[in-house]
Short mmCIF file of C-alpha atoms in Angstrom, two decimals:
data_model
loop_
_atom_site.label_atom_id
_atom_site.label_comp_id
_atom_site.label_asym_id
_atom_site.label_seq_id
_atom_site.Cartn_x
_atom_site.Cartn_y
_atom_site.Cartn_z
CA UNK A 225 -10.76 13.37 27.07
CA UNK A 226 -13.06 16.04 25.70
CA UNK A 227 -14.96 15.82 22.41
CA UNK A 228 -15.14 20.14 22.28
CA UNK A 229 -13.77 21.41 19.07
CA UNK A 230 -12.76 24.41 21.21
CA UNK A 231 -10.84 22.77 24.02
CA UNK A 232 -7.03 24.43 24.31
CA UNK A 233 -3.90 21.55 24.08
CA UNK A 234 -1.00 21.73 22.89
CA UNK A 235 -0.88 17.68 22.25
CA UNK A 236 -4.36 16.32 22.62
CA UNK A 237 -4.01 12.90 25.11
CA UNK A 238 -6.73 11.54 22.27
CA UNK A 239 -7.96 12.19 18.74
CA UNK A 240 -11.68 11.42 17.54
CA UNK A 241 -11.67 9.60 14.23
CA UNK A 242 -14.79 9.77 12.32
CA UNK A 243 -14.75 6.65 10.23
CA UNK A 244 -16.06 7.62 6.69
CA UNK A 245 -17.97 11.08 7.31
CA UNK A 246 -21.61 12.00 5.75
CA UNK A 247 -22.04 8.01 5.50
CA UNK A 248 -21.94 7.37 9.59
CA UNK A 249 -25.67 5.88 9.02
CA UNK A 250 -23.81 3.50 6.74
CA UNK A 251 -21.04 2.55 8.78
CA UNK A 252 -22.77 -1.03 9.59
CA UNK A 253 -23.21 -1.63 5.88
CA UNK A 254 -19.78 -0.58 4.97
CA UNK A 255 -18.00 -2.74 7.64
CA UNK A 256 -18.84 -5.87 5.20
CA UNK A 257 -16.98 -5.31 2.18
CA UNK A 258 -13.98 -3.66 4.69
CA UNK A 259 -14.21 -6.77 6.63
CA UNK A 260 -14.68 -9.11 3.64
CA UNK A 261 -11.28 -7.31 1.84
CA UNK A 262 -9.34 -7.46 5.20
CA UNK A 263 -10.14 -11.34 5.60
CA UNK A 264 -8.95 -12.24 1.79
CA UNK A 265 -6.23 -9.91 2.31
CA UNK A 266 -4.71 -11.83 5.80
CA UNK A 267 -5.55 -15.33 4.28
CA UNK A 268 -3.98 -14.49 0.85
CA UNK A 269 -1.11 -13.25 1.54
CA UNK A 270 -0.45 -15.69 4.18
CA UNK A 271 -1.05 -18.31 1.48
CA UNK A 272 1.68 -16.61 -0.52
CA UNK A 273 4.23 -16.80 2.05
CA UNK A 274 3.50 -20.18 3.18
CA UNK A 275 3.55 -21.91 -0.31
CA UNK A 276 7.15 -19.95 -1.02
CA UNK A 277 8.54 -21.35 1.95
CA UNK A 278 7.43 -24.58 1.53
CA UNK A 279 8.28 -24.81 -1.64
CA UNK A 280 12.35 -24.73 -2.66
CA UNK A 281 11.93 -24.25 -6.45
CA UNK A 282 10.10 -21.05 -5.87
CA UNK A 283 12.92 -19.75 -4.15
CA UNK A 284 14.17 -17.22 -6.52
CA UNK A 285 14.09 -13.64 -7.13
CA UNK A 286 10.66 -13.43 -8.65
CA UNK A 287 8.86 -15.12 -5.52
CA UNK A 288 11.32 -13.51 -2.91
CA UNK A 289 9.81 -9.86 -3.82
CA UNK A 290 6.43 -11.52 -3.76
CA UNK A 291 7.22 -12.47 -0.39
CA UNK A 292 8.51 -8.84 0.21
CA UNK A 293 4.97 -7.70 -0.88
CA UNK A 294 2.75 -10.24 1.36
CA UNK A 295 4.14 -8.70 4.01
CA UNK A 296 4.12 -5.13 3.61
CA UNK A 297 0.56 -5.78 2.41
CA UNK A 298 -0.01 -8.08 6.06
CA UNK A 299 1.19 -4.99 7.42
CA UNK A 300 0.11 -1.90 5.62
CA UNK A 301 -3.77 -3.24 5.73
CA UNK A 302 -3.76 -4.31 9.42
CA UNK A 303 -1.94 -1.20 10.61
CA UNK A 304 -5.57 0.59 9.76
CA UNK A 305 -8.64 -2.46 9.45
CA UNK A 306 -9.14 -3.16 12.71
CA UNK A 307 -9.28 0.25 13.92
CA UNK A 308 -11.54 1.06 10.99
CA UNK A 309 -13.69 -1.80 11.78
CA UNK A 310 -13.90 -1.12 15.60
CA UNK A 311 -15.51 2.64 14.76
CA UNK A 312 -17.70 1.18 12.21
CA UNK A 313 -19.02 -1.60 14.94
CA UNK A 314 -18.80 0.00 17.79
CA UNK A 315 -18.47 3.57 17.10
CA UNK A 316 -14.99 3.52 19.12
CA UNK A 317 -13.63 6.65 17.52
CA UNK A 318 -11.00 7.24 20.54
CA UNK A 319 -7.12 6.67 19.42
CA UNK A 320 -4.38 8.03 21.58
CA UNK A 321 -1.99 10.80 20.68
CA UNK A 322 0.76 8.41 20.30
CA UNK A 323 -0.74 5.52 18.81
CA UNK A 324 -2.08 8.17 15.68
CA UNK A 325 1.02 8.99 15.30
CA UNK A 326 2.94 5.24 15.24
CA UNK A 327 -0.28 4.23 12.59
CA UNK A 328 0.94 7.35 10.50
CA UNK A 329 4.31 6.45 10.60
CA UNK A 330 3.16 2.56 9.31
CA UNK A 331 0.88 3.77 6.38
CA UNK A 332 3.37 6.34 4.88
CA UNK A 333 6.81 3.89 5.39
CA UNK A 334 4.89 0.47 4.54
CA UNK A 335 3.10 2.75 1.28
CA UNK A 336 6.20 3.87 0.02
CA UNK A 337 7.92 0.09 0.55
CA UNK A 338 5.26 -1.29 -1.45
CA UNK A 339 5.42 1.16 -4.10
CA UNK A 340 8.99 0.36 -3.88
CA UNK A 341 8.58 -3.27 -4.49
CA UNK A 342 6.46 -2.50 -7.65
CA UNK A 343 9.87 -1.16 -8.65
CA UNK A 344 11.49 -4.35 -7.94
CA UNK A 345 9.14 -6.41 -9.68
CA UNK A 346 9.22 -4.48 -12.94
CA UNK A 347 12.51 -4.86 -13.19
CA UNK A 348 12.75 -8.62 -12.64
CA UNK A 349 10.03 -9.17 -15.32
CA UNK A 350 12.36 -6.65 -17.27
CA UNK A 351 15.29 -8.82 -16.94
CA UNK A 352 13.25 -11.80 -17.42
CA UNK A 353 12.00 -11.38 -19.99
CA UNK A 354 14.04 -8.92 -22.50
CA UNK A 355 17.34 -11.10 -20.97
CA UNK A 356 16.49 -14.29 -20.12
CA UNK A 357 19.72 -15.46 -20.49
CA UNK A 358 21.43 -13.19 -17.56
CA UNK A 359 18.62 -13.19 -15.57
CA UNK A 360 19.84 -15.71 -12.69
CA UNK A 361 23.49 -14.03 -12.85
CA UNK A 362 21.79 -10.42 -12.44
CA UNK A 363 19.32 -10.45 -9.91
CA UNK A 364 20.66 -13.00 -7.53
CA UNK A 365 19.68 -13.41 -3.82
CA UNK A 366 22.40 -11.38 -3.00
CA UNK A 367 21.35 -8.64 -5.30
CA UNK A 368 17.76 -9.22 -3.78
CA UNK A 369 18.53 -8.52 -0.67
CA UNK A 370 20.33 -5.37 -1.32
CA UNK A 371 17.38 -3.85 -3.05
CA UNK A 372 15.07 -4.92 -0.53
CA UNK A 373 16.94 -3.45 2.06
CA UNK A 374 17.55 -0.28 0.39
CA UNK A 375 13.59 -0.18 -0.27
CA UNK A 376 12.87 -0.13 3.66
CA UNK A 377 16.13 2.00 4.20
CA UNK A 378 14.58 4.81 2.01
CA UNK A 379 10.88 4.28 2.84
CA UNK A 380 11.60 4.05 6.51
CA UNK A 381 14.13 7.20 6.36
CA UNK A 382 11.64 9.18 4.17
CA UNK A 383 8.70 8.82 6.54
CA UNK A 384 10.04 9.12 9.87
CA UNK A 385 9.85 13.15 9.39
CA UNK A 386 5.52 12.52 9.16
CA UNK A 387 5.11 11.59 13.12
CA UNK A 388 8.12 14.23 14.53
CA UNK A 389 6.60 17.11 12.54
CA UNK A 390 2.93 16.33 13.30
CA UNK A 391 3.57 16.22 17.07
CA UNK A 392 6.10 19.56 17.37
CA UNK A 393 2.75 21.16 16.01
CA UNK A 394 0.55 22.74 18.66
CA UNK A 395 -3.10 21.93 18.50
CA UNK A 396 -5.63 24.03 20.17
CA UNK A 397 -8.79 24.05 17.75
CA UNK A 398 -9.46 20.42 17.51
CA UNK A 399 -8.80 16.98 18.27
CA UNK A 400 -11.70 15.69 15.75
CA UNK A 401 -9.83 13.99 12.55
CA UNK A 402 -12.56 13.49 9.74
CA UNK A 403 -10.69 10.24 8.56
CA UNK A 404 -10.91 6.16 9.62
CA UNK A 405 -7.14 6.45 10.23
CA UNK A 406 -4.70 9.36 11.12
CA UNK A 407 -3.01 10.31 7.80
CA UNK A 408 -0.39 12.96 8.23
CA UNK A 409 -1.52 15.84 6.13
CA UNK A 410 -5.48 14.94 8.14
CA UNK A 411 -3.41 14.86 11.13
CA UNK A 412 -1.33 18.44 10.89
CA UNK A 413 -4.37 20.20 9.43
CA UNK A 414 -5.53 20.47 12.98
CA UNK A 415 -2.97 22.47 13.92
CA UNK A 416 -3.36 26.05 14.90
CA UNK A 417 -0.01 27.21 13.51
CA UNK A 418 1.60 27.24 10.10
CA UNK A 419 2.13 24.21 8.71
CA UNK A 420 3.87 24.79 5.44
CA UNK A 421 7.21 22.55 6.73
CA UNK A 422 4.81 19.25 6.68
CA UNK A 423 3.02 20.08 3.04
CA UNK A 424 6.09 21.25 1.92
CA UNK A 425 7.28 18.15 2.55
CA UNK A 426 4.27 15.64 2.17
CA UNK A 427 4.76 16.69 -1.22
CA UNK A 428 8.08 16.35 -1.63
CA UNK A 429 7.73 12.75 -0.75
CA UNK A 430 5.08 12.33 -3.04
CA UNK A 431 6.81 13.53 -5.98
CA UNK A 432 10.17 11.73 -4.88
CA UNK A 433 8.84 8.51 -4.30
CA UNK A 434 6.08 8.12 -6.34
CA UNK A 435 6.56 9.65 -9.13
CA UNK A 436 10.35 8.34 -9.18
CA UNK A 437 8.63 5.14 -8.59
CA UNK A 438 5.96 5.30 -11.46
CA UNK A 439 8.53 6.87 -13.80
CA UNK A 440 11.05 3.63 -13.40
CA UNK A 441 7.73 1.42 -13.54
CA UNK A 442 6.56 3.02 -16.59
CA UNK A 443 10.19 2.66 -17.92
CA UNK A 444 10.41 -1.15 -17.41
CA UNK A 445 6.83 -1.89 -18.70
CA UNK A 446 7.42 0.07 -22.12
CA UNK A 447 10.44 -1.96 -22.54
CA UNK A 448 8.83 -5.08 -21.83
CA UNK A 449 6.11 -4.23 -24.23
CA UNK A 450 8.79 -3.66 -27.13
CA UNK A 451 10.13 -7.44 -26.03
CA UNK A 452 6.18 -8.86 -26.05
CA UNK A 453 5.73 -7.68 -29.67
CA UNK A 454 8.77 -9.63 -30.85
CA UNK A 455 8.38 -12.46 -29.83
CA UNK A 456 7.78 -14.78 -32.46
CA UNK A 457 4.01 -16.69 -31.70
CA UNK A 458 1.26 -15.03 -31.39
CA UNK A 459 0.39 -17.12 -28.34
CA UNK A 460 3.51 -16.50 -26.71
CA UNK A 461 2.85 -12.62 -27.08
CA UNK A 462 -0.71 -13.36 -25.49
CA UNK A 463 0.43 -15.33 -22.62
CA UNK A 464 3.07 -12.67 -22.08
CA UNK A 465 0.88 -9.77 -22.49
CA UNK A 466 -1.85 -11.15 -20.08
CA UNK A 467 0.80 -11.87 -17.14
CA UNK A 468 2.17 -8.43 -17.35
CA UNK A 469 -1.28 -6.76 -17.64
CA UNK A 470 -2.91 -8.07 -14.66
CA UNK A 471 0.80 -6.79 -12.88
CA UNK A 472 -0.06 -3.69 -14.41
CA UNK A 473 -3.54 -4.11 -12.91
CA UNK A 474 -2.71 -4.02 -9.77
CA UNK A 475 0.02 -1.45 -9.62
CA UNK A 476 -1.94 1.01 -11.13
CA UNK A 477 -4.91 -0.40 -8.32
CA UNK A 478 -2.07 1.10 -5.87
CA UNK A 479 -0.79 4.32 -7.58
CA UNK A 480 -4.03 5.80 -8.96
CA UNK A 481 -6.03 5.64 -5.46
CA UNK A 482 -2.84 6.73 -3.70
CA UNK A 483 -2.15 9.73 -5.86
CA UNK A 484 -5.60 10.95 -5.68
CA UNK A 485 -5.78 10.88 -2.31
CA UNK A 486 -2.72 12.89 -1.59
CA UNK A 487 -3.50 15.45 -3.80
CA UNK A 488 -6.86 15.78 -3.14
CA UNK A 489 -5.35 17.41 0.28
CA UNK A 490 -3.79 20.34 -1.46
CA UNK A 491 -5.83 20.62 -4.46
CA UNK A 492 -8.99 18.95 -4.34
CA UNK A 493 -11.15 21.29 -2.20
CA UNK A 494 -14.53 20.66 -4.21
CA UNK A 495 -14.34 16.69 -3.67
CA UNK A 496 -17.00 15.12 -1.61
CA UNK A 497 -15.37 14.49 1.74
CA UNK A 498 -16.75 10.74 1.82
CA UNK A 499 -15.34 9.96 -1.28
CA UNK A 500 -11.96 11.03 -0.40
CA UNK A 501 -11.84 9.39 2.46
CA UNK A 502 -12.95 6.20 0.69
CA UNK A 503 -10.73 6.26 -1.83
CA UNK A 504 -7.97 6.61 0.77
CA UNK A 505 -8.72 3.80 2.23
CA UNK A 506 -8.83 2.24 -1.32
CA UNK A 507 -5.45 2.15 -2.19
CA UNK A 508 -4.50 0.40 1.80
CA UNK A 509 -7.20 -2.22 1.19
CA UNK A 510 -7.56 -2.64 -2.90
CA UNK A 511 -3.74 -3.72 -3.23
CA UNK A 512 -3.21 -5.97 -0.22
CA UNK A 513 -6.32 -7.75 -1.18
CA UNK A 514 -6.05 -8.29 -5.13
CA UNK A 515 -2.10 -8.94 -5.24
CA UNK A 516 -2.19 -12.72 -4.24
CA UNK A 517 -5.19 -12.98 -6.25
CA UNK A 518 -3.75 -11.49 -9.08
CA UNK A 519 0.07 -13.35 -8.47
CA UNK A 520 -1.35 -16.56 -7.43
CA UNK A 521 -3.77 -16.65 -10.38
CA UNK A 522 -1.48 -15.65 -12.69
CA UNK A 523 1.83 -17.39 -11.59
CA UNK A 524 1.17 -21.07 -12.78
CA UNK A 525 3.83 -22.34 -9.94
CA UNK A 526 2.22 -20.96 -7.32
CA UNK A 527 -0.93 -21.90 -8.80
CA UNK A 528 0.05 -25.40 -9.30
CA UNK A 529 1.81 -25.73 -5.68
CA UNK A 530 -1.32 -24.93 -4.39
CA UNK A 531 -3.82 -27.21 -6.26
CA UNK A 532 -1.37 -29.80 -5.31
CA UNK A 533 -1.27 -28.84 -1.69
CA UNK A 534 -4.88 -29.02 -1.71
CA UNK A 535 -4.90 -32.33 -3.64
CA UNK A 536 -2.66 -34.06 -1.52
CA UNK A 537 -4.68 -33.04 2.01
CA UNK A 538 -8.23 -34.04 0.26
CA UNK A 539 -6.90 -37.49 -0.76
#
């Protein structure tokens, strides 16, 4: 493996990842709240699933896509933390050719599932709450299933395109990626030939998925807002309102990182490249780590099952 900038390949065996560049002095420092967000992440999540399956009355829609979510979170932060954390301890910047490529595939198809099962959610708390009355004869598990299947089916399909087009490119400047974790547009930028196919279409999916996503998100929320306000108590309306606004929390945790990252590649020349790269990470590590926080907070079952779990192995 060669660290020149100048050596000639046409697919390099290796890539050098730099971690978080301009703050390599830091990287020590920096491993502790990546480490810290990682470890709440794994043992939150994990939490989530085990109390769901444990539990039989939280089997239902609401909890299934929560489930959904604890793993694509398990998987999305894992598929780049421990490669992060192994430059930032022990500067191991290496990462084969074909291993960059699998971790792209990952972040972009387990991303776009997640945003995908934002979707999801909004529209069970839709049907929850603006029809009640329908909601166990609408979303059943059979209905469940469909849409989370057809969430991976698109988000799988959609990103398999990243790790074909990055490695048809030939790359002969290069091999030095100044990111903690291959991202395609990072990836392709190396590439001593034209590139427009994979922008064309990094953007494409951006637009497609995310902005279908937000728009449907943004739908369901506004409509749940009109339900809030007429509900008759004011405490009702409060208890409401704070449930769906810590959801909203933490989607827009997810979207507003995400977005700013992807566009910063095309049209965010003048941004510090440290803070790009941080907030790139952001949106992989914020998420996974705040949404059983913010669900098992917030979700008074859940809650409750595990006070009681806790209860019953202390007495």
């Amino acid at each position: 493996m060669s660290d020149s900038n100048t050596t000639d390949f046409t697919n390099p065996s290796t890539f050098i990842l730099l971690g978080i560049p301009g703050l390599e002095v830091s990287h020590i420092w920096l491993s502790i709240p990546f480490c810290a967000m990682y470890t709440i992440a794994i043992l939150g999540n994990f939490t989530i699933l085990f109390i769901v399956k444990r539990e039989t009355s939280l089997h239902g829609p609401m909890y299934y896509f929560l489930c959904m979510l604890a793993v694509t979170d398990l998987v999305l932060s894992t598929s780049i933390l421990p490669k992060t954390l192994t430059i930032f301890w022990f500067n191991s910047r290496e990462i084969d050719f074909s291993a960059c490529l699998t971790q792209m595939y990952f972040i972009h198809c387990f991303s776009a599932i997640e945003s995908g099962i934002f979707v999801a959610m909004g529209l069970d708390r839709y049907v929850a709450i603006c029809d009640p009355l329908k909601h166990s004869t609408i979303l059943t598990n059979h209905v469940v299933a469909k849409i989370g299947l057809a969430v991976v089916l698109r988000s799988g399909m959609l990103a398999l395109p990243y790790p074909f087009l990055a490695r048809r490119w030939p790359y002969c400047t290069t091999n030095i990626i100044p990111q903690s974790y291959c991202e395609h547009i990072a990836v392709v930028k190396l590439a001593c030939t034209d590139i427009r196919i994979s922008s064309y279409y990094g953007l494409f999916v951006v637009f497609s998925v995310i902005g279908l996503d937000v728009f449907f998100i943004a739908v369901s929320y506004t409509q749940i807002l009109r339900a809030i306000f007429n509900l008759p108590t004011k405490d009702a309306r409060l208890k409401t309102f704070g449930t769906c606004g810590s959801h909203l929390f933490v989607i827009l945790a997810f979207y507003i990182p995400a977005l700013f990252s992807f566009l910063t590649h095309w049209f965010g020349h003048s941004v510090p490249l440290h803070f790009h790269v941080l907030m790139a990470n952001m949106y992989l590590l914020v998420p996974p780590m705040l949404n059983p926080i913010i669900y098992g907070v917030r979700i008074k079952q859940i809650r409750d099952r595990l006070l009681q779990f806790f209860t019953d192995k202390g007495t």
